[in-house]
mmCIF file of C-alpha atoms in Angstrom:
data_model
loop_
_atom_site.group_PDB
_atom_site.id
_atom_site.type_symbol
_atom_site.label_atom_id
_atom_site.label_comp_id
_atom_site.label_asym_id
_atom_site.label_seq_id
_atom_site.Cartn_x
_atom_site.Cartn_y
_atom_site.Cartn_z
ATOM 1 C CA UNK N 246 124.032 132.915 113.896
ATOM 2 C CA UNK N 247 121.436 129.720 113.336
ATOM 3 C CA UNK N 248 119.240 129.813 109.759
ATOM 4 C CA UNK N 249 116.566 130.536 111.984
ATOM 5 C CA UNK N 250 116.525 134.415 113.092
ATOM 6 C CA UNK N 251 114.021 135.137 116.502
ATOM 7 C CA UNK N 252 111.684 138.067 115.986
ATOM 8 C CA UNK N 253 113.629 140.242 118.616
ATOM 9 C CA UNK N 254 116.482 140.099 116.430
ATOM 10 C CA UNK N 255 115.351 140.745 113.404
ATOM 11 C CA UNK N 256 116.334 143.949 111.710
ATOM 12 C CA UNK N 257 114.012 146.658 110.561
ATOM 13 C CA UNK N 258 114.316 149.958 108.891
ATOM 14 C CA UNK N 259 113.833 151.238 112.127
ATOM 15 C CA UNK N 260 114.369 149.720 115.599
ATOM 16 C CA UNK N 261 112.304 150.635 118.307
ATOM 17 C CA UNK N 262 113.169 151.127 122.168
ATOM 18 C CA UNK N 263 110.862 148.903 122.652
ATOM 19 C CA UNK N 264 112.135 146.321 120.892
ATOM 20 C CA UNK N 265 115.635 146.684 122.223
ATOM 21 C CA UNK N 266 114.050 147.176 125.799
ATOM 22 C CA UNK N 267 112.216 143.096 125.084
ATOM 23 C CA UNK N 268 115.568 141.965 123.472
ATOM 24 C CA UNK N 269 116.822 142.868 127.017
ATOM 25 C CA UNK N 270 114.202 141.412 128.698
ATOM 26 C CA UNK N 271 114.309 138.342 127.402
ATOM 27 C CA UNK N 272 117.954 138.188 127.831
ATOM 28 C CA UNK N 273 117.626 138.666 131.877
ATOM 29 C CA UNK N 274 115.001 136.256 131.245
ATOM 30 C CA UNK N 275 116.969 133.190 130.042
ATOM 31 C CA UNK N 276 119.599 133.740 132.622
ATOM 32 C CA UNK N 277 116.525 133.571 135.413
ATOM 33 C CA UNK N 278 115.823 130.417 134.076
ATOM 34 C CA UNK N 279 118.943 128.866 133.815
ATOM 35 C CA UNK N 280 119.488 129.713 137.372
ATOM 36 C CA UNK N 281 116.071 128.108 138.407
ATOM 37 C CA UNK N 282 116.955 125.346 136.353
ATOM 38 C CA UNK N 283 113.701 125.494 134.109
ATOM 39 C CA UNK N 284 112.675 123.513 131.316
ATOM 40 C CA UNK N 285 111.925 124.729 127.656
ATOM 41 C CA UNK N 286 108.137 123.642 128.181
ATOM 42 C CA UNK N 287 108.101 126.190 131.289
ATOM 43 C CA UNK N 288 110.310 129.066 129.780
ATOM 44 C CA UNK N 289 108.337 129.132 126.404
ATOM 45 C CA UNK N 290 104.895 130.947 128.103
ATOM 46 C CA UNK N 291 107.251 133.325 129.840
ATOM 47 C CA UNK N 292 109.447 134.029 126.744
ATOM 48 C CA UNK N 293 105.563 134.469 124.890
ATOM 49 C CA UNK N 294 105.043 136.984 127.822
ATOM 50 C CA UNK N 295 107.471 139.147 126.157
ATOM 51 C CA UNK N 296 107.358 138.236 122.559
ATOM 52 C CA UNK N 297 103.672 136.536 121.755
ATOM 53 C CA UNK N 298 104.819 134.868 119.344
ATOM 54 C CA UNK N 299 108.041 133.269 120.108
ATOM 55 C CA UNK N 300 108.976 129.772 119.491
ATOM 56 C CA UNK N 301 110.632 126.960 121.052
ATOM 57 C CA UNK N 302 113.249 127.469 118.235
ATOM 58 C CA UNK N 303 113.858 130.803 119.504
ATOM 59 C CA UNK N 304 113.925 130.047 123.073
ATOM 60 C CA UNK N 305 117.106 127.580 122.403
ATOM 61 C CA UNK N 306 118.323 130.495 120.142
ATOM 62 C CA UNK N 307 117.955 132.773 122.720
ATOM 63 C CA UNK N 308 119.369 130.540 125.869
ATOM 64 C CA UNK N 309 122.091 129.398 123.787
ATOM 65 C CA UNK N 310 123.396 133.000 122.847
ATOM 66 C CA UNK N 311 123.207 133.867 126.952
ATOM 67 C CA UNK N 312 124.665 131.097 127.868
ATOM 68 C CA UNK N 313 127.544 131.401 125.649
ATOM 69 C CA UNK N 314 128.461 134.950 126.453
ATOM 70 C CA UNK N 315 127.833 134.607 130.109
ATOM 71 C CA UNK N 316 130.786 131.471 129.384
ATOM 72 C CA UNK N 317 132.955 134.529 128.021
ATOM 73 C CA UNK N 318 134.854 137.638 128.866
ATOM 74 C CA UNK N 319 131.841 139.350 127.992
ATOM 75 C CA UNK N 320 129.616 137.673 130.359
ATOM 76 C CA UNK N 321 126.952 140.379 131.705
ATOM 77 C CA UNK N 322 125.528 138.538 134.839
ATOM 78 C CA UNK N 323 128.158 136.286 135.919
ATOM 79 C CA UNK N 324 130.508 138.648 137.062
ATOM 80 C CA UNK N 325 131.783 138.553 140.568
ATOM 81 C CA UNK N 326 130.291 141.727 141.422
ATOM 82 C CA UNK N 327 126.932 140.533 140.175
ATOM 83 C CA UNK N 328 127.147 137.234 142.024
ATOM 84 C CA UNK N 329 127.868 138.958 145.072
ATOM 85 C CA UNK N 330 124.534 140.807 145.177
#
């Protein structure tokens, strides 16, 4: 993983639901973009939807982590049953 860690991903003594539950969020929410073909300028406010205070460092952290597993056997949306939907 990059030097730089994003605040979803951070661990803590205790991890909330919630936390997991935004972790997931932001997940679907990279793919959504990627789809759409958005910019970094346009998915940063919706990333900060979901984390305030998430950074343009974090968005490439997070995009980049999607886009590589969707790439891989372990791809979560980009399976043909998904696609199909």
């Amino acid at each position: 993983m990059d030097s730089h860690t994003p605040e979803l991903w951070r661990s803590h003594a205790l991890i909330h639901s919630n936390q997991i539950s935004a972790a997931d969020k932001m997940d679907e929410l990279m793919f959504k973009c990627w789809r759409k073909g958005l910019k970094r300028k346009d998915i940063l406010p919706l990333a900060q939807e979901i984390c305030s205070n998430t950074t343009d460092e974090d968005v490439s952290i997070y995009f980049k982590h999607m886009f590589e597993r969707e790439l891989s056997d372990k791809a979560k949306y980009l399976t043909e049953r998904r696609l199909q939907q």
